[in-house]
PDB file of C-alpha atoms and ligand atoms in Angstrom:
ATOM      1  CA  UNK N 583      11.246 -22.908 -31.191  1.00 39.00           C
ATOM      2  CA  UNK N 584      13.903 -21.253 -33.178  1.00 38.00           C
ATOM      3  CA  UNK N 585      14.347 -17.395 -32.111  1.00 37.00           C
ATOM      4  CA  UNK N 586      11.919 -17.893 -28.814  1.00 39.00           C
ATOM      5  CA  UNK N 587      13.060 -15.506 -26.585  1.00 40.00           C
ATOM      6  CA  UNK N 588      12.611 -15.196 -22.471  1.00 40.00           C
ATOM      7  CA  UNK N 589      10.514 -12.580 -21.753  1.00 43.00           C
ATOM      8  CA  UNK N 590      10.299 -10.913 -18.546  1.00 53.00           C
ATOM      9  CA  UNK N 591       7.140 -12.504 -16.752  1.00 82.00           C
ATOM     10  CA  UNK N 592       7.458 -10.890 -13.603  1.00 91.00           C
ATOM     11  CA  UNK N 593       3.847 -10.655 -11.733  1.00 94.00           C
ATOM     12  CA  UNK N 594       3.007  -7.451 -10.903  1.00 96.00           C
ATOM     13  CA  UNK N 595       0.356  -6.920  -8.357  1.00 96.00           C
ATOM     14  CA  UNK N 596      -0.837  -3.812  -7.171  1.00 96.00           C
ATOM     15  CA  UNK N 597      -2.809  -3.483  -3.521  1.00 94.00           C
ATOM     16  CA  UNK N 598      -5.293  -0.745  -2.731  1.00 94.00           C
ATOM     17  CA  UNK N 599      -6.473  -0.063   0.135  1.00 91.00           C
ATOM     18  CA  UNK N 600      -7.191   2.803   2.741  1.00 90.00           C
ATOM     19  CA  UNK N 601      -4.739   4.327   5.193  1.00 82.00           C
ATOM     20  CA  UNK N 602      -5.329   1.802   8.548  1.00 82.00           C
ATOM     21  CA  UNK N 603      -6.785  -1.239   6.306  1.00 87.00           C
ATOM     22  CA  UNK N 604      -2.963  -2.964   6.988  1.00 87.00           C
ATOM     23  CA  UNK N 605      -1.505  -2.308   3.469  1.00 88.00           C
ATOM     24  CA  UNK N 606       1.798  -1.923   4.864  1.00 86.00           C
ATOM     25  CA  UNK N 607       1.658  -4.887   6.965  1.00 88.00           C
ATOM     26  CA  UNK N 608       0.125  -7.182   4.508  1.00 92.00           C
ATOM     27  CA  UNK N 609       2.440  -5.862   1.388  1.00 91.00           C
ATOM     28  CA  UNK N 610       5.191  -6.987   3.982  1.00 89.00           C
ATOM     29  CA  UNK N 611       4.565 -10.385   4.535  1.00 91.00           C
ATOM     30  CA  UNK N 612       3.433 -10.918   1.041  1.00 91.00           C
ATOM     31  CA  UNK N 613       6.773 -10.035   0.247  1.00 92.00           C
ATOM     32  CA  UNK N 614       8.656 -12.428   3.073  1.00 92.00           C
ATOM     33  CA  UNK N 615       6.451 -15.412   1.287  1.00 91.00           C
ATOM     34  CA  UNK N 616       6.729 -15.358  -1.975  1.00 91.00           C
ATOM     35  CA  UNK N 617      10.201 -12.703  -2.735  1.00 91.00           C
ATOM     36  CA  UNK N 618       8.564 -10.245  -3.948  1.00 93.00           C
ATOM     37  CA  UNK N 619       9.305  -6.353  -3.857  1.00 93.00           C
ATOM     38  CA  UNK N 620       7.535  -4.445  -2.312  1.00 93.00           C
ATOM     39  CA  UNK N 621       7.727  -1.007  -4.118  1.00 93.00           C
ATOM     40  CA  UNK N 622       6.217   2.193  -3.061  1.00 89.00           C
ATOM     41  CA  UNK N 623       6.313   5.743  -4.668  1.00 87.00           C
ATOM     42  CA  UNK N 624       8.156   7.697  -1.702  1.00 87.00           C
ATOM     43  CA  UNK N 625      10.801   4.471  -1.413  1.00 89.00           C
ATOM     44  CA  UNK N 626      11.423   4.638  -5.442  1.00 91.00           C
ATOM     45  CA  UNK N 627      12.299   8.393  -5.553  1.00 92.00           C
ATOM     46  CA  UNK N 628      15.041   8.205  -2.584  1.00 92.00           C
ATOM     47  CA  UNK N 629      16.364   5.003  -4.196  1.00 92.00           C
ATOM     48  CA  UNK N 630      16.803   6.949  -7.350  1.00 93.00           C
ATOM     49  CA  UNK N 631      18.167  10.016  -6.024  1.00 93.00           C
ATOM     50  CA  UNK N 632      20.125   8.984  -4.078  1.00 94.00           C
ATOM     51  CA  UNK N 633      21.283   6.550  -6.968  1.00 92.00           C
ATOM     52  CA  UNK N 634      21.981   9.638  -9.163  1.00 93.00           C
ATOM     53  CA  UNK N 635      19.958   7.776 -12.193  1.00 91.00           C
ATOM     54  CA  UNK N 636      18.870   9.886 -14.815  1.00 92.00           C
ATOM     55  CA  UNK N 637      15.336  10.320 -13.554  1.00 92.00           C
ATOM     56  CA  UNK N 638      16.333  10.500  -9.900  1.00 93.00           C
ATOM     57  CA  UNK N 639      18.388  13.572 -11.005  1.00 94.00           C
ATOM     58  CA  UNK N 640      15.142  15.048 -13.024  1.00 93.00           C
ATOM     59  CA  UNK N 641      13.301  14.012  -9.618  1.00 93.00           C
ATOM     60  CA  UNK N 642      15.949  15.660  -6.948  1.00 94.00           C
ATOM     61  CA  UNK N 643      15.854  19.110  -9.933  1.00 94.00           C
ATOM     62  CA  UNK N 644      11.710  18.888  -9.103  1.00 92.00           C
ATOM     63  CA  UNK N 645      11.387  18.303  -4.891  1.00 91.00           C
ATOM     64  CA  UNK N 646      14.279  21.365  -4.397  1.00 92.00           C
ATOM     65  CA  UNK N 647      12.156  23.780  -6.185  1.00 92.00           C
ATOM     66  CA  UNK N 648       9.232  21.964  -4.062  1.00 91.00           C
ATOM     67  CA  UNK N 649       7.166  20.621  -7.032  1.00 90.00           C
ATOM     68  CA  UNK N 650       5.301  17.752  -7.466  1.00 88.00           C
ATOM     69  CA  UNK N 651       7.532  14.984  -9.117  1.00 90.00           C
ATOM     70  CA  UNK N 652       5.483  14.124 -12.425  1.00 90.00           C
ATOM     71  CA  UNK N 653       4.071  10.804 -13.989  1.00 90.00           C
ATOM     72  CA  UNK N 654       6.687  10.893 -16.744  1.00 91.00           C
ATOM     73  CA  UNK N 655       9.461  10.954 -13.854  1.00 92.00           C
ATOM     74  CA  UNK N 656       7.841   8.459 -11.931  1.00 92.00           C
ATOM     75  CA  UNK N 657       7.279   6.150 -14.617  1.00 93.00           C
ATOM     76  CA  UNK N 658      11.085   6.410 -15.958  1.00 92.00           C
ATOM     77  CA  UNK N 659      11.881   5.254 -12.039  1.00 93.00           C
ATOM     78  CA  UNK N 660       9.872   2.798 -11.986  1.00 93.00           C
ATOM     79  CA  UNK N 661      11.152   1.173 -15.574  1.00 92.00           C
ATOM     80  CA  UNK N 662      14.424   1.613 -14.418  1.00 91.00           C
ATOM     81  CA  UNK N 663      13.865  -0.169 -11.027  1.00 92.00           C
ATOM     82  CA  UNK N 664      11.489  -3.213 -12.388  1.00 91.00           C
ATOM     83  CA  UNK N 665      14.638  -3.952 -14.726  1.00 89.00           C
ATOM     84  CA  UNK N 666      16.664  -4.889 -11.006  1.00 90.00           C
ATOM     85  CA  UNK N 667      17.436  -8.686 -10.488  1.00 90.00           C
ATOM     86  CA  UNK N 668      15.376  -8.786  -7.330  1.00 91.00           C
ATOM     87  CA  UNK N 669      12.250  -7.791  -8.961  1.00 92.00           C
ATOM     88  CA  UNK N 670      12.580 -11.125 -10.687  1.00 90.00           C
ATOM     89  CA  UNK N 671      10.318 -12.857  -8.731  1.00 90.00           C
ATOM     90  CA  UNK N 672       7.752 -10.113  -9.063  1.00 93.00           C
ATOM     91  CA  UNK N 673       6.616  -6.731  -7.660  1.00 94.00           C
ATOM     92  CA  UNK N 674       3.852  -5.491  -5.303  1.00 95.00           C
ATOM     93  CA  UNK N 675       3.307  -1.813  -6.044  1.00 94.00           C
ATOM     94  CA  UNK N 676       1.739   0.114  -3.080  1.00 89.00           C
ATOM     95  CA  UNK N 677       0.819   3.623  -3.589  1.00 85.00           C
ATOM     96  CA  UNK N 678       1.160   3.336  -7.206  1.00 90.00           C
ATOM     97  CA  UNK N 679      -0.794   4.220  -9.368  1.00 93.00           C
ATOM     98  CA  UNK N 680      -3.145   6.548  -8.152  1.00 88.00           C
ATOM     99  CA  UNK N 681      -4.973   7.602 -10.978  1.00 89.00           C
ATOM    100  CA  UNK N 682      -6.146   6.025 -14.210  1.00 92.00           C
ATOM    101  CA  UNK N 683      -3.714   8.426 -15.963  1.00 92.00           C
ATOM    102  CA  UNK N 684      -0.980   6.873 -14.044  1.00 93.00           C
ATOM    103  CA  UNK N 685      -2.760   3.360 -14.585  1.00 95.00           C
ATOM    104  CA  UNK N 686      -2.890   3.557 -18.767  1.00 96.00           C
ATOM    105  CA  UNK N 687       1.099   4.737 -18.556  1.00 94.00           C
ATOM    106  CA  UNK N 688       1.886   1.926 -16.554  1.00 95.00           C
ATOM    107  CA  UNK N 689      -0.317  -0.303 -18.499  1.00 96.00           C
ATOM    108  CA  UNK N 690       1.980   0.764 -21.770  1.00 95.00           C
ATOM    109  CA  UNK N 691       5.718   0.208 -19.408  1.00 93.00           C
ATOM    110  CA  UNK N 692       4.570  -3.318 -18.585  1.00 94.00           C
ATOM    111  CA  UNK N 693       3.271  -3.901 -22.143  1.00 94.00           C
ATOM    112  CA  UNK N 694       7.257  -2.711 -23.547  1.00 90.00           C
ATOM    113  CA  UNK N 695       8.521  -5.601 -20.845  1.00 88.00           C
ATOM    114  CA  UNK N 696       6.542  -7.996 -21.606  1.00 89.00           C
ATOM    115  CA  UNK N 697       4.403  -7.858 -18.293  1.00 92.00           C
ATOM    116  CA  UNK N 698       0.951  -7.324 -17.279  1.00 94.00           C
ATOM    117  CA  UNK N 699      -0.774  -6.534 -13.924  1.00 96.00           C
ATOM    118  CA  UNK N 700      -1.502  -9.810 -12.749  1.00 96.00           C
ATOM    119  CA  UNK N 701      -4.405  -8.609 -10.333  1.00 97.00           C
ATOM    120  CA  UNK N 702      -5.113  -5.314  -8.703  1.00 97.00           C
ATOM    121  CA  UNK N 703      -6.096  -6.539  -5.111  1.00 96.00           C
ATOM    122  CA  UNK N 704      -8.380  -4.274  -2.916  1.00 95.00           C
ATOM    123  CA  UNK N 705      -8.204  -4.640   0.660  1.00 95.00           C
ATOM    124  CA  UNK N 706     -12.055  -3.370   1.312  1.00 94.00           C
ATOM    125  CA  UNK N 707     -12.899  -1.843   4.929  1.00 92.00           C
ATOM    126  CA  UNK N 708     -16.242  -1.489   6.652  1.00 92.00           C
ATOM    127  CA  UNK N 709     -16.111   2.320   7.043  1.00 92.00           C
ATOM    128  CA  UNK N 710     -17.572   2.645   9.805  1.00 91.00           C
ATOM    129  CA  UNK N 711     -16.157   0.166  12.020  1.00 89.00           C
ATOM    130  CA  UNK N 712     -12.699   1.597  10.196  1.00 88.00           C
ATOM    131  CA  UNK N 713     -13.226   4.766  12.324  1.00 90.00           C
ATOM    132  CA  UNK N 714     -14.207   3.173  15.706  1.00 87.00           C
ATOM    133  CA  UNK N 715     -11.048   1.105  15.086  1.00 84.00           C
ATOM    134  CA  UNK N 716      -8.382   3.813  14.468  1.00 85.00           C
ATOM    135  CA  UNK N 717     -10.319   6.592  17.103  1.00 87.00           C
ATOM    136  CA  UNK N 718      -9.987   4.338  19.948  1.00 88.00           C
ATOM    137  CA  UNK N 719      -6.521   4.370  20.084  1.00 89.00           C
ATOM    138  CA  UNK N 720      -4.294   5.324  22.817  1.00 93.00           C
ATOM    139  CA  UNK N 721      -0.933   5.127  24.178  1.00 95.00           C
ATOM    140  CA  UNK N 722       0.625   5.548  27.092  1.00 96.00           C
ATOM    141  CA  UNK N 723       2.833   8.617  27.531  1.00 96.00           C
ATOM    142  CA  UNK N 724       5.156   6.734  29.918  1.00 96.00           C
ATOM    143  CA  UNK N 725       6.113   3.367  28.644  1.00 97.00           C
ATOM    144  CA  UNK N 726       4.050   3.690  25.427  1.00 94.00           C
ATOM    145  CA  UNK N 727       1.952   0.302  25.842  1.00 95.00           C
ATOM    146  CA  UNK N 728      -0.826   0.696  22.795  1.00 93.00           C
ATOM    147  CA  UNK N 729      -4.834   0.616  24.092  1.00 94.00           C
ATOM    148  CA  UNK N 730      -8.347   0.773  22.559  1.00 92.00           C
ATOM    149  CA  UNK N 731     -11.061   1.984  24.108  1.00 90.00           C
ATOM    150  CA  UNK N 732     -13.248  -0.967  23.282  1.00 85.00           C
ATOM    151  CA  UNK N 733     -10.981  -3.684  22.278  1.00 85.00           C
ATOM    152  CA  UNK N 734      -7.972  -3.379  24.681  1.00 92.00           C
ATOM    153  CA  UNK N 735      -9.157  -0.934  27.630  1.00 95.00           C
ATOM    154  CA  UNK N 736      -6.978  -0.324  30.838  1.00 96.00           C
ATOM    155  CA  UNK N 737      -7.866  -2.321  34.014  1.00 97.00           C
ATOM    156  CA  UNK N 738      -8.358   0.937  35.837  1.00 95.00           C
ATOM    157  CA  UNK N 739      -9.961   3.814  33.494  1.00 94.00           C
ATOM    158  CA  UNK N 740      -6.688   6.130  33.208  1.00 93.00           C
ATOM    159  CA  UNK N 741      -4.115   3.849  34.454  1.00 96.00           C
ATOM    160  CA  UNK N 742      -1.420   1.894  32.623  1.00 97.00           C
ATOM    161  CA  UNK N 743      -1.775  -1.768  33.379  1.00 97.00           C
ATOM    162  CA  UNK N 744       2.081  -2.550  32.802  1.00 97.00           C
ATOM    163  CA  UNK N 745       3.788   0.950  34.171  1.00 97.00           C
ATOM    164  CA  UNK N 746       1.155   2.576  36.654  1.00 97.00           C
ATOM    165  CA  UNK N 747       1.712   5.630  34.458  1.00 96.00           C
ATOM    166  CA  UNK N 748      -1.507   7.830  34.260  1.00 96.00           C
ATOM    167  CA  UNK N 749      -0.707  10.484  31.394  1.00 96.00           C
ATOM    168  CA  UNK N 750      -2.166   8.659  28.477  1.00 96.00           C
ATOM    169  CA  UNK N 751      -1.751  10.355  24.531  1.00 94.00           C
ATOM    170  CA  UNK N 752      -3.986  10.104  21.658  1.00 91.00           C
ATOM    171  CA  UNK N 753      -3.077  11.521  18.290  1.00 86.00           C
ATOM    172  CA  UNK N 754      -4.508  14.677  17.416  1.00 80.00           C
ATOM    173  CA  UNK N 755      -5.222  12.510  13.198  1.00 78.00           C
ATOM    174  CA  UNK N 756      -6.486   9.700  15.187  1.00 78.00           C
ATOM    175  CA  UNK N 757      -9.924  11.382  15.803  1.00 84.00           C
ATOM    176  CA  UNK N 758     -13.326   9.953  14.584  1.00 87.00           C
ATOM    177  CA  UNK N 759     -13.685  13.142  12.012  1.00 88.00           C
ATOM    178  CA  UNK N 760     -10.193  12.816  10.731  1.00 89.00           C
ATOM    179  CA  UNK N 761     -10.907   8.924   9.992  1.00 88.00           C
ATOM    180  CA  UNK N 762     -13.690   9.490   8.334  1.00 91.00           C
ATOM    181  CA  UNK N 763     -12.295  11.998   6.147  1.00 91.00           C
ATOM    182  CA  UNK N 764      -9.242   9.844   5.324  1.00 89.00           C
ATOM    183  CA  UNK N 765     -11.721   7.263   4.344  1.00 92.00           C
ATOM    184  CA  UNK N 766     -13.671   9.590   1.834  1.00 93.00           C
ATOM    185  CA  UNK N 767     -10.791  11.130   0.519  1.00 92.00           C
ATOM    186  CA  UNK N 768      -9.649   7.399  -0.265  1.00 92.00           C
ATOM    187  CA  UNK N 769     -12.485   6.192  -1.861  1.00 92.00           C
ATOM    188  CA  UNK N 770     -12.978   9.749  -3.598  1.00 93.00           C
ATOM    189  CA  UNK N 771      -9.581   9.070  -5.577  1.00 90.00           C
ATOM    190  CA  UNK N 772      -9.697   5.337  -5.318  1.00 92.00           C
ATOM    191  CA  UNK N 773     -12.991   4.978  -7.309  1.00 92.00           C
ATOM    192  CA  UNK N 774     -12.117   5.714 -10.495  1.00 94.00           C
ATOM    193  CA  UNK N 775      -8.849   3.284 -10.231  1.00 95.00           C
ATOM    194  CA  UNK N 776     -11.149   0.679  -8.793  1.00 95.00           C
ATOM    195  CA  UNK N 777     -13.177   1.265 -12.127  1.00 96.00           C
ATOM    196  CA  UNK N 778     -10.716   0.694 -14.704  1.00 97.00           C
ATOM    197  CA  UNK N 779      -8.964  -2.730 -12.817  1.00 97.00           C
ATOM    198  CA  UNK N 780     -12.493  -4.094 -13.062  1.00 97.00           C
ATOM    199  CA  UNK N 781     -12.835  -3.528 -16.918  1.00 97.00           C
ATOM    200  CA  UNK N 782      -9.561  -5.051 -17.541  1.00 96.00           C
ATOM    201  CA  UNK N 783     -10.932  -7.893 -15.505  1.00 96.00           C
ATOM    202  CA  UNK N 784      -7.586  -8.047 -12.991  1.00 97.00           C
ATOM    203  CA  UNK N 785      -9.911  -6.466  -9.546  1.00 97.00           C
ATOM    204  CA  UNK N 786      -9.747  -8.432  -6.693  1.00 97.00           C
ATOM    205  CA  UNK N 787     -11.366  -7.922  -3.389  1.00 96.00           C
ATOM    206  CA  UNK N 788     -10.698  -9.157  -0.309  1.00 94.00           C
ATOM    207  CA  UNK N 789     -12.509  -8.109   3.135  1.00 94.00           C
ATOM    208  CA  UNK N 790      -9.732  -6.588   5.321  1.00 92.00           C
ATOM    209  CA  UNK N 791     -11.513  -6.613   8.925  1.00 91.00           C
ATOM    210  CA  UNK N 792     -10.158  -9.672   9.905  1.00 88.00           C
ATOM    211  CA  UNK N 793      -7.348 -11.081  11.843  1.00 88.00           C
ATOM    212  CA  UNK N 794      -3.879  -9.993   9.915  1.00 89.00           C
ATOM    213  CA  UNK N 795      -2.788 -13.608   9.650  1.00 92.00           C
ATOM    214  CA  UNK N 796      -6.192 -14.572   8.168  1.00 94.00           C
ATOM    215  CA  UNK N 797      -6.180 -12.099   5.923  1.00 94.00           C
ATOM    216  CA  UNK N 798      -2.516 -12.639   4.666  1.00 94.00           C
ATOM    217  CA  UNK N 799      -3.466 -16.174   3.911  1.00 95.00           C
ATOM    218  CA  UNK N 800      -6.184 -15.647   1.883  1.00 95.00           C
ATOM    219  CA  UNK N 801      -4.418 -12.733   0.455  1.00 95.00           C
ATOM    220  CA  UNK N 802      -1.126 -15.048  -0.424  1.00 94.00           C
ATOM    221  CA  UNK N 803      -3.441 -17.783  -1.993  1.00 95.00           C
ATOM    222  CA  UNK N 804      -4.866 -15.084  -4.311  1.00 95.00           C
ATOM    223  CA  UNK N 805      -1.536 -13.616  -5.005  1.00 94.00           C
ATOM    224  CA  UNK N 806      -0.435 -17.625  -6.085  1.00 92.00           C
ATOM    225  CA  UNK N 807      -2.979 -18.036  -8.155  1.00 92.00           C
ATOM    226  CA  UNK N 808      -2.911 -14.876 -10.044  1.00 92.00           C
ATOM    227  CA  UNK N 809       0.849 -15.626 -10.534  1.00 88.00           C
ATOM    228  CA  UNK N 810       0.041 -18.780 -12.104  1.00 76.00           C
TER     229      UNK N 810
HETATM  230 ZN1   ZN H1425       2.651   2.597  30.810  1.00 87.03          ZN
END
């Protein structure tokens, strides 16, 4: 065993999943069970900026003339951050990557540190029931109790059950079109990231209709095992 050396073994798991499939939620509690970071591309370029690192600086120089930060950048942030003691324990990336180009560079990074992508997870939504979901929202403008149309309806149509308040909002991006559109847009520019997970045989899928605290188990046994 002379000249072994410790390696950074990290897992790294990346989720994918569309905007109202819980991603958030689920990356969160993932993270309170097993220590991991949760790491997203909008929370790595304020950390860095407003760290003053190298690449935050190049980042800061490209968002004031209002460009798009690129790969390279990103990349160099995300090196720099998966080098921080509380990444130890490993790293869920949400949000990143989002194309194959960004995939194959972060591929290489891992590779240099002696990690891999221990699965690429894929919280998978039934489209359509996706939109009936998200469109039935409402709130109340009063006290701001949360309703559905189907699944949690008022007592009296246009009446708050807990304030007696009748103005009731829905968002304006909360309509059936504007779902649906999310949706394709997702699976327009998730497809091809989908794609190249499954060839290097790390996909996972994992139905995302359910009940949150079903899905988080399944999703945390998957997660353990993939560590292993
Ligand atoms: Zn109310």
């Amino acid at each position: 065993m002379d000249g072994a050396q410790v390696t950074a073994t990290a897992p790294v798991f990346i989720l994918l999943g569309p905007p109202g499939a819980g991603k958030g939620t689920q990356a969160r509690m993932l993270q309170d069970a097993h220590g991991f970071v949760q790491l997203s591309t909008g929370d790595l370029l304020r950390a860095a900026v407003a760290a003053g690192t190298d690449a935050g600086e190049a980042a800061k120089a490209v968002m004031e003339a209002g460009g798009l930060v690129s790969d390279e950048i990103v990349i160099a942030i995300l090196k720099d951050r998966l080098g921080d003691e509380d990444c130890g324990h490993g790293v869920i990336l949400d949000g990143f990557p989002r194309t194959t180009g960004q995939a194959e560079a972060l591929d290489e990074l891992l590779a240099d540190a002696g990690q891999h992508i221990n699965a690429a997870i894929s919280l998978e939504v039934d489209d359509a029931a996706m939109v009936a979901r998200i469109s039935g929202r409402f709130t109340c403008g009063n006290c701001g109790e949360g309703y559905h149309d189907v699944h949690k309806p008022t007592a009296v149509l246009g009446t708050c059950d807990k304030c007696g308040g009748t103005h009731m909002k829905r968002r304006a991006d909360d309509n059936a079109e504007t779902v649906a559109q999310r949706l394709t847009e997702y699976h327009k520019q998730t497809a091809p990231l989908i794609d190249y997970y499954e060839g290097k045989g790390v996909l996972q899928s994992l139905d995302a209709m359910g009940e949150i605290d079903a899905i988080a188990t399944t999703l945390s046994g998957m997660v353990r095992e993939a560590a292993g």
